[in-house]
């Protein structure tokens, strides 16, 4: 019932990103990416909340606070049973227990409730568990919920736990692939926009060329939220350490710019993580993107991979860069016809800065 109550509130689409009901065993397995030890267990609720949190990150805008919620349990049910004379009987579940877990950027909270057997019918247990779910969502969002009455008896005290993550723990989760990305600075004052304008790089160090390139790209598109993106995972190098990540982050904090930390090294993965975005790249990166050599020499493989990017609605804005000693722009390269609409040139008169992080180091 909680889903229906949430969606019945006017303006719910401004808050509720998505609801998923993994009702069958296979649906739950596909959601979690594993077979849970208990489908209606406490750990499963926490795993569901983490999946929901990662999904919420993907569906929201950079800087918006998001909440992932997991709910699972076994409440009163009526199941037909056939006796010796094929008589139709009704039986109720012996254990009526549910688990609610909420995941935010800095905490994981879980509550388990065991309902008294035989005290309520299925509809009443559904009502109580739905009310309790709403109260937990409200608590995680730090909003009052005095009008919600999850009427539990004195014998039905929730078993509660809360774990708070510090920044180092969250970055470790990011490196290990448990969460998909993190945004600096964390702010709820960003206006929602349809598109992110993302300049990806290693930023070792961040320099004026990066800042200017993103500024020009944003002016060309006219709309979208400009931000930088750093992947902690590199296809050819070891993952960044927590200390290295924090050093890179400090540069953007000093510059007052938004930085997304992700664990996706390839653009087709970034495109799936940030669908509909515009990625700002240099001509040297564009050359590698369309070179079959980077796809095992498979031209068709290159088209398939970049078509995945195109299918997400992503664009590439290409700024001029030196390639093999010569300054090149997008027009100097032959883009496959199937992909041309995905690439937009940044004219040299709009942007040219012949500096690089390697030279600065």
PDB file of C-alpha atoms in Angstrom, residues 90-278:
ATOM      1  CA  UNK A  90      -6.842 -21.870   4.355  1.00  0.00           C
ATOM      2  CA  UNK A  91      -3.580 -21.562   6.234  1.00  0.00           C
ATOM      3  CA  UNK A  92      -1.724 -18.524   7.564  1.00  0.00           C
ATOM      4  CA  UNK A  93       2.023 -18.039   7.548  1.00  0.00           C
ATOM      5  CA  UNK A  94       3.575 -18.951  10.877  1.00  0.00           C
ATOM      6  CA  UNK A  95       6.002 -15.997  10.956  1.00  0.00           C
ATOM      7  CA  UNK A  96       5.050 -12.448  10.053  1.00  0.00           C
ATOM      8  CA  UNK A  97       8.244 -10.414   9.880  1.00  0.00           C
ATOM      9  CA  UNK A  98       9.401  -7.533   7.698  1.00  0.00           C
ATOM     10  CA  UNK A  99      12.613  -5.541   7.229  1.00  0.00           C
ATOM     11  CA  UNK A 100      13.082  -1.939   6.063  1.00  0.00           C
ATOM     12  CA  UNK A 101      16.470  -0.530   5.101  1.00  0.00           C
ATOM     13  CA  UNK A 102      17.331   2.996   3.967  1.00  0.00           C
ATOM     14  CA  UNK A 103      20.621   4.080   2.363  1.00  0.00           C
ATOM     15  CA  UNK A 104      21.796   7.673   2.006  1.00  0.00           C
ATOM     16  CA  UNK A 105      25.212   9.104   1.195  1.00  0.00           C
ATOM     17  CA  UNK A 106      26.398   8.759   4.790  1.00  0.00           C
ATOM     18  CA  UNK A 107      24.332   6.111   6.538  1.00  0.00           C
ATOM     19  CA  UNK A 108      22.634   2.746   6.322  1.00  0.00           C
ATOM     20  CA  UNK A 109      19.670   2.233   8.665  1.00  0.00           C
ATOM     21  CA  UNK A 110      17.757  -1.010   9.049  1.00  0.00           C
ATOM     22  CA  UNK A 111      14.712  -1.949  11.141  1.00  0.00           C
ATOM     23  CA  UNK A 112      13.186  -5.384  11.568  1.00  0.00           C
ATOM     24  CA  UNK A 113       9.730  -5.974  13.027  1.00  0.00           C
ATOM     25  CA  UNK A 114       8.198  -9.275  14.109  1.00  0.00           C
ATOM     26  CA  UNK A 115       4.413  -8.997  14.217  1.00  0.00           C
ATOM     27  CA  UNK A 116       2.394 -10.991  16.721  1.00  0.00           C
ATOM     28  CA  UNK A 117       0.963 -14.068  15.065  1.00  0.00           C
ATOM     29  CA  UNK A 118      -2.797 -14.133  14.692  1.00  0.00           C
ATOM     30  CA  UNK A 119      -3.309 -10.541  15.866  1.00  0.00           C
ATOM     31  CA  UNK A 120      -4.062  -9.144  12.383  1.00  0.00           C
ATOM     32  CA  UNK A 121      -5.226 -10.398   9.024  1.00  0.00           C
ATOM     33  CA  UNK A 122      -3.216  -9.863   5.836  1.00  0.00           C
ATOM     34  CA  UNK A 123      -4.757  -6.490   5.022  1.00  0.00           C
ATOM     35  CA  UNK A 124      -4.078  -5.195   8.518  1.00  0.00           C
ATOM     36  CA  UNK A 125      -0.477  -6.426   8.471  1.00  0.00           C
ATOM     37  CA  UNK A 126       0.002  -4.825   5.052  1.00  0.00           C
ATOM     38  CA  UNK A 127      -1.366  -1.572   6.456  1.00  0.00           C
ATOM     39  CA  UNK A 128       0.926  -1.616   9.495  1.00  0.00           C
ATOM     40  CA  UNK A 129       4.037  -2.515   7.480  1.00  0.00           C
ATOM     41  CA  UNK A 130       3.222   0.156   4.872  1.00  0.00           C
ATOM     42  CA  UNK A 131       2.772   2.796   7.580  1.00  0.00           C
ATOM     43  CA  UNK A 132       6.068   1.738   9.146  1.00  0.00           C
ATOM     44  CA  UNK A 133       7.810   1.930   5.754  1.00  0.00           C
ATOM     45  CA  UNK A 134       6.611   5.523   5.289  1.00  0.00           C
ATOM     46  CA  UNK A 135       7.843   6.460   8.772  1.00  0.00           C
ATOM     47  CA  UNK A 136      11.296   5.046   7.957  1.00  0.00           C
ATOM     48  CA  UNK A 137      11.417   6.991   4.680  1.00  0.00           C
ATOM     49  CA  UNK A 138      10.433  10.155   6.547  1.00  0.00           C
ATOM     50  CA  UNK A 139      13.083   9.527   9.204  1.00  0.00           C
ATOM     51  CA  UNK A 140      15.776   9.031   6.560  1.00  0.00           C
ATOM     52  CA  UNK A 141      14.675  12.255   4.845  1.00  0.00           C
ATOM     53  CA  UNK A 142      14.606  14.068   8.217  1.00  0.00           C
ATOM     54  CA  UNK A 143      11.014  15.237   7.816  1.00  0.00           C
ATOM     55  CA  UNK A 144       8.250  14.938  10.451  1.00  0.00           C
ATOM     56  CA  UNK A 145       5.863  12.003  10.192  1.00  0.00           C
ATOM     57  CA  UNK A 146       3.546  12.651  13.119  1.00  0.00           C
ATOM     58  CA  UNK A 147       0.446  11.908  11.026  1.00  0.00           C
ATOM     59  CA  UNK A 148       1.643   8.381  10.174  1.00  0.00           C
ATOM     60  CA  UNK A 149       0.433   5.830  12.691  1.00  0.00           C
ATOM     61  CA  UNK A 150       2.277   2.500  12.426  1.00  0.00           C
ATOM     62  CA  UNK A 151       0.402   0.963  15.364  1.00  0.00           C
ATOM     63  CA  UNK A 152       2.665  -1.688  16.861  1.00  0.00           C
ATOM     64  CA  UNK A 153       2.067  -3.289  20.234  1.00  0.00           C
ATOM     65  CA  UNK A 154       4.547  -3.126  23.117  1.00  0.00           C
ATOM     66  CA  UNK A 155       5.684  -6.634  22.137  1.00  0.00           C
ATOM     67  CA  UNK A 156       6.496  -5.585  18.561  1.00  0.00           C
ATOM     68  CA  UNK A 157       9.483  -3.326  19.223  1.00  0.00           C
ATOM     69  CA  UNK A 158      11.591  -2.794  16.054  1.00  0.00           C
ATOM     70  CA  UNK A 159      15.122  -4.204  16.039  1.00  0.00           C
ATOM     71  CA  UNK A 160      17.048  -1.177  14.747  1.00  0.00           C
ATOM     72  CA  UNK A 161      20.614  -0.634  13.603  1.00  0.00           C
ATOM     73  CA  UNK A 162      22.424   2.261  11.964  1.00  0.00           C
ATOM     74  CA  UNK A 163      25.828   2.456  10.351  1.00  0.00           C
ATOM     75  CA  UNK A 164      27.373   5.795   9.434  1.00  0.00           C
ATOM     76  CA  UNK A 165      29.945   6.009   6.655  1.00  0.00           C
ATOM     77  CA  UNK A 166      32.821   8.435   6.831  1.00  0.00           C
ATOM     78  CA  UNK A 167      34.305   9.786   3.614  1.00  0.00           C
ATOM     79  CA  UNK A 168      37.137   7.244   3.497  1.00  0.00           C
ATOM     80  CA  UNK A 169      34.729   4.318   3.819  1.00  0.00           C
ATOM     81  CA  UNK A 170      32.523   5.672   1.057  1.00  0.00           C
ATOM     82  CA  UNK A 171      35.514   6.134  -1.246  1.00  0.00           C
ATOM     83  CA  UNK A 172      36.591   2.562  -0.504  1.00  0.00           C
ATOM     84  CA  UNK A 173      33.093   1.424  -1.494  1.00  0.00           C
ATOM     85  CA  UNK A 174      33.457   3.401  -4.705  1.00  0.00           C
ATOM     86  CA  UNK A 175      36.826   1.834  -5.524  1.00  0.00           C
ATOM     87  CA  UNK A 176      35.410  -1.629  -4.794  1.00  0.00           C
ATOM     88  CA  UNK A 177      32.381  -1.030  -7.014  1.00  0.00           C
ATOM     89  CA  UNK A 178      29.748  -1.104  -4.249  1.00  0.00           C
ATOM     90  CA  UNK A 179      28.489   2.385  -5.139  1.00  0.00           C
ATOM     91  CA  UNK A 180      28.646   3.793  -8.654  1.00  0.00           C
ATOM     92  CA  UNK A 181      29.646   7.425  -8.107  1.00  0.00           C
ATOM     93  CA  UNK A 182      29.946  10.285  -5.647  1.00  0.00           C
ATOM     94  CA  UNK A 183      29.579  14.024  -6.191  1.00  0.00           C
ATOM     95  CA  UNK A 184      31.649  16.881  -4.737  1.00  0.00           C
ATOM     96  CA  UNK A 185      30.520  19.277  -3.407  1.00  0.00           C
ATOM     97  CA  UNK A 186      27.299  17.787  -2.065  1.00  0.00           C
ATOM     98  CA  UNK A 187      24.591  20.412  -2.463  1.00  0.00           C
ATOM     99  CA  UNK A 188      20.807  20.361  -2.723  1.00  0.00           C
ATOM    100  CA  UNK A 189      20.645  23.841  -4.273  1.00  0.00           C
ATOM    101  CA  UNK A 190      21.320  22.768  -7.878  1.00  0.00           C
ATOM    102  CA  UNK A 191      18.417  23.362 -10.251  1.00  0.00           C
ATOM    103  CA  UNK A 192      17.298  20.233 -12.120  1.00  0.00           C
ATOM    104  CA  UNK A 193      18.395  20.130 -15.758  1.00  0.00           C
ATOM    105  CA  UNK A 194      17.867  17.624 -18.518  1.00  0.00           C
ATOM    106  CA  UNK A 195      21.527  17.118 -19.368  1.00  0.00           C
ATOM    107  CA  UNK A 196      24.915  16.941 -17.697  1.00  0.00           C
ATOM    108  CA  UNK A 197      27.903  18.411 -19.552  1.00  0.00           C
ATOM    109  CA  UNK A 198      30.829  16.278 -18.426  1.00  0.00           C
ATOM    110  CA  UNK A 199      34.558  16.735 -18.919  1.00  0.00           C
ATOM    111  CA  UNK A 200      36.293  13.484 -17.949  1.00  0.00           C
ATOM    112  CA  UNK A 201      39.982  13.213 -17.136  1.00  0.00           C
ATOM    113  CA  UNK A 202      42.631  12.296 -14.601  1.00  0.00           C
ATOM    114  CA  UNK A 203      43.196  15.974 -13.640  1.00  0.00           C
ATOM    115  CA  UNK A 204      46.737  15.447 -12.408  1.00  0.00           C
ATOM    116  CA  UNK A 205      46.736  18.382 -12.074  1.00  0.00           C
ATOM    117  CA  UNK A 206      43.607  20.391 -12.924  1.00  0.00           C
ATOM    118  CA  UNK A 207      44.581  23.382 -15.095  1.00  0.00           C
ATOM    119  CA  UNK A 208      43.102  26.375 -16.920  1.00  0.00           C
ATOM    120  CA  UNK A 209      42.711  24.367 -20.120  1.00  0.00           C
ATOM    121  CA  UNK A 210      40.236  22.026 -18.388  1.00  0.00           C
ATOM    122  CA  UNK A 211      38.266  24.902 -16.906  1.00  0.00           C
ATOM    123  CA  UNK A 212      38.104  26.867 -20.148  1.00  0.00           C
ATOM    124  CA  UNK A 213      37.180  23.857 -22.284  1.00  0.00           C
ATOM    125  CA  UNK A 214      34.178  22.985 -20.116  1.00  0.00           C
ATOM    126  CA  UNK A 215      33.088  26.624 -20.002  1.00  0.00           C
ATOM    127  CA  UNK A 216      33.161  26.899 -23.813  1.00  0.00           C
ATOM    128  CA  UNK A 217      31.354  23.578 -24.268  1.00  0.00           C
ATOM    129  CA  UNK A 218      28.578  24.704 -21.917  1.00  0.00           C
ATOM    130  CA  UNK A 219      28.164  27.959 -23.848  1.00  0.00           C
ATOM    131  CA  UNK A 220      27.876  26.044 -27.150  1.00  0.00           C
ATOM    132  CA  UNK A 221      25.158  23.715 -25.848  1.00  0.00           C
ATOM    133  CA  UNK A 222      23.310  26.521 -24.114  1.00  0.00           C
ATOM    134  CA  UNK A 223      21.755  24.299 -21.429  1.00  0.00           C
ATOM    135  CA  UNK A 224      22.932  21.631 -19.060  1.00  0.00           C
ATOM    136  CA  UNK A 225      24.843  21.308 -15.812  1.00  0.00           C
ATOM    137  CA  UNK A 226      28.638  21.482 -16.347  1.00  0.00           C
ATOM    138  CA  UNK A 227      30.740  19.176 -14.192  1.00  0.00           C
ATOM    139  CA  UNK A 228      34.005  17.271 -14.216  1.00  0.00           C
ATOM    140  CA  UNK A 229      34.324  13.503 -13.876  1.00  0.00           C
ATOM    141  CA  UNK A 230      37.213  11.470 -12.526  1.00  0.00           C
ATOM    142  CA  UNK A 231      37.240   7.676 -12.704  1.00  0.00           C
ATOM    143  CA  UNK A 232      39.015   5.941  -9.834  1.00  0.00           C
ATOM    144  CA  UNK A 233      39.487   2.928 -12.113  1.00  0.00           C
ATOM    145  CA  UNK A 234      41.774   3.059 -15.150  1.00  0.00           C
ATOM    146  CA  UNK A 235      41.921   0.392 -17.835  1.00  0.00           C
ATOM    147  CA  UNK A 236      45.740   0.463 -17.926  1.00  0.00           C
ATOM    148  CA  UNK A 237      46.699   1.494 -14.365  1.00  0.00           C
ATOM    149  CA  UNK A 238      45.956   0.465 -10.774  1.00  0.00           C
ATOM    150  CA  UNK A 239      42.895   2.116  -9.138  1.00  0.00           C
ATOM    151  CA  UNK A 240      43.481   5.436  -7.434  1.00  0.00           C
ATOM    152  CA  UNK A 241      43.964   5.268  -3.679  1.00  0.00           C
ATOM    153  CA  UNK A 242      41.742   7.124  -1.222  1.00  0.00           C
ATOM    154  CA  UNK A 243      44.570   9.576  -0.597  1.00  0.00           C
ATOM    155  CA  UNK A 244      45.027  10.256  -4.332  1.00  0.00           C
ATOM    156  CA  UNK A 245      41.300  10.775  -4.808  1.00  0.00           C
ATOM    157  CA  UNK A 246      41.167  13.285  -1.974  1.00  0.00           C
ATOM    158  CA  UNK A 247      44.152  15.169  -3.427  1.00  0.00           C
ATOM    159  CA  UNK A 248      42.349  15.441  -6.802  1.00  0.00           C
ATOM    160  CA  UNK A 249      39.105  16.477  -5.114  1.00  0.00           C
ATOM    161  CA  UNK A 250      40.831  19.299  -3.232  1.00  0.00           C
ATOM    162  CA  UNK A 251      41.682  20.977  -6.552  1.00  0.00           C
ATOM    163  CA  UNK A 252      38.006  21.237  -7.488  1.00  0.00           C
ATOM    164  CA  UNK A 253      37.000  22.384  -4.024  1.00  0.00           C
ATOM    165  CA  UNK A 254      39.494  25.270  -4.324  1.00  0.00           C
ATOM    166  CA  UNK A 255      38.200  26.092  -7.823  1.00  0.00           C
ATOM    167  CA  UNK A 256      34.561  25.887  -6.678  1.00  0.00           C
ATOM    168  CA  UNK A 257      33.667  23.315  -9.357  1.00  0.00           C
ATOM    169  CA  UNK A 258      31.520  20.190  -9.263  1.00  0.00           C
ATOM    170  CA  UNK A 259      33.364  16.885  -9.567  1.00  0.00           C
ATOM    171  CA  UNK A 260      31.824  13.438 -10.048  1.00  0.00           C
ATOM    172  CA  UNK A 261      33.968  10.531  -8.857  1.00  0.00           C
ATOM    173  CA  UNK A 262      32.981   7.331 -10.685  1.00  0.00           C
ATOM    174  CA  UNK A 263      34.354   3.820 -11.179  1.00  0.00           C
ATOM    175  CA  UNK A 264      33.687   3.606 -14.939  1.00  0.00           C
ATOM    176  CA  UNK A 265      36.837   3.963 -17.094  1.00  0.00           C
ATOM    177  CA  UNK A 266      35.208   3.581 -20.533  1.00  0.00           C
ATOM    178  CA  UNK A 267      32.952   6.080 -22.272  1.00  0.00           C
ATOM    179  CA  UNK A 268      30.291   3.528 -23.153  1.00  0.00           C
ATOM    180  CA  UNK A 269      30.051   2.761 -19.419  1.00  0.00           C
ATOM    181  CA  UNK A 270      29.974   6.448 -18.532  1.00  0.00           C
ATOM    182  CA  UNK A 271      27.209   6.932 -21.115  1.00  0.00           C
ATOM    183  CA  UNK A 272      25.118   4.231 -19.470  1.00  0.00           C
ATOM    184  CA  UNK A 273      25.824   5.751 -16.050  1.00  0.00           C
ATOM    185  CA  UNK A 274      24.915   9.280 -17.218  1.00  0.00           C
ATOM    186  CA  UNK A 275      22.417   8.828 -20.099  1.00  0.00           C
ATOM    187  CA  UNK A 276      21.604  11.892 -22.175  1.00  0.00           C
ATOM    188  CA  UNK A 277      24.826  13.638 -21.168  1.00  0.00           C
ATOM    189  CA  UNK A 278      27.244  15.566 -23.334  1.00  0.00           C
TER     190      UNK A 278
END
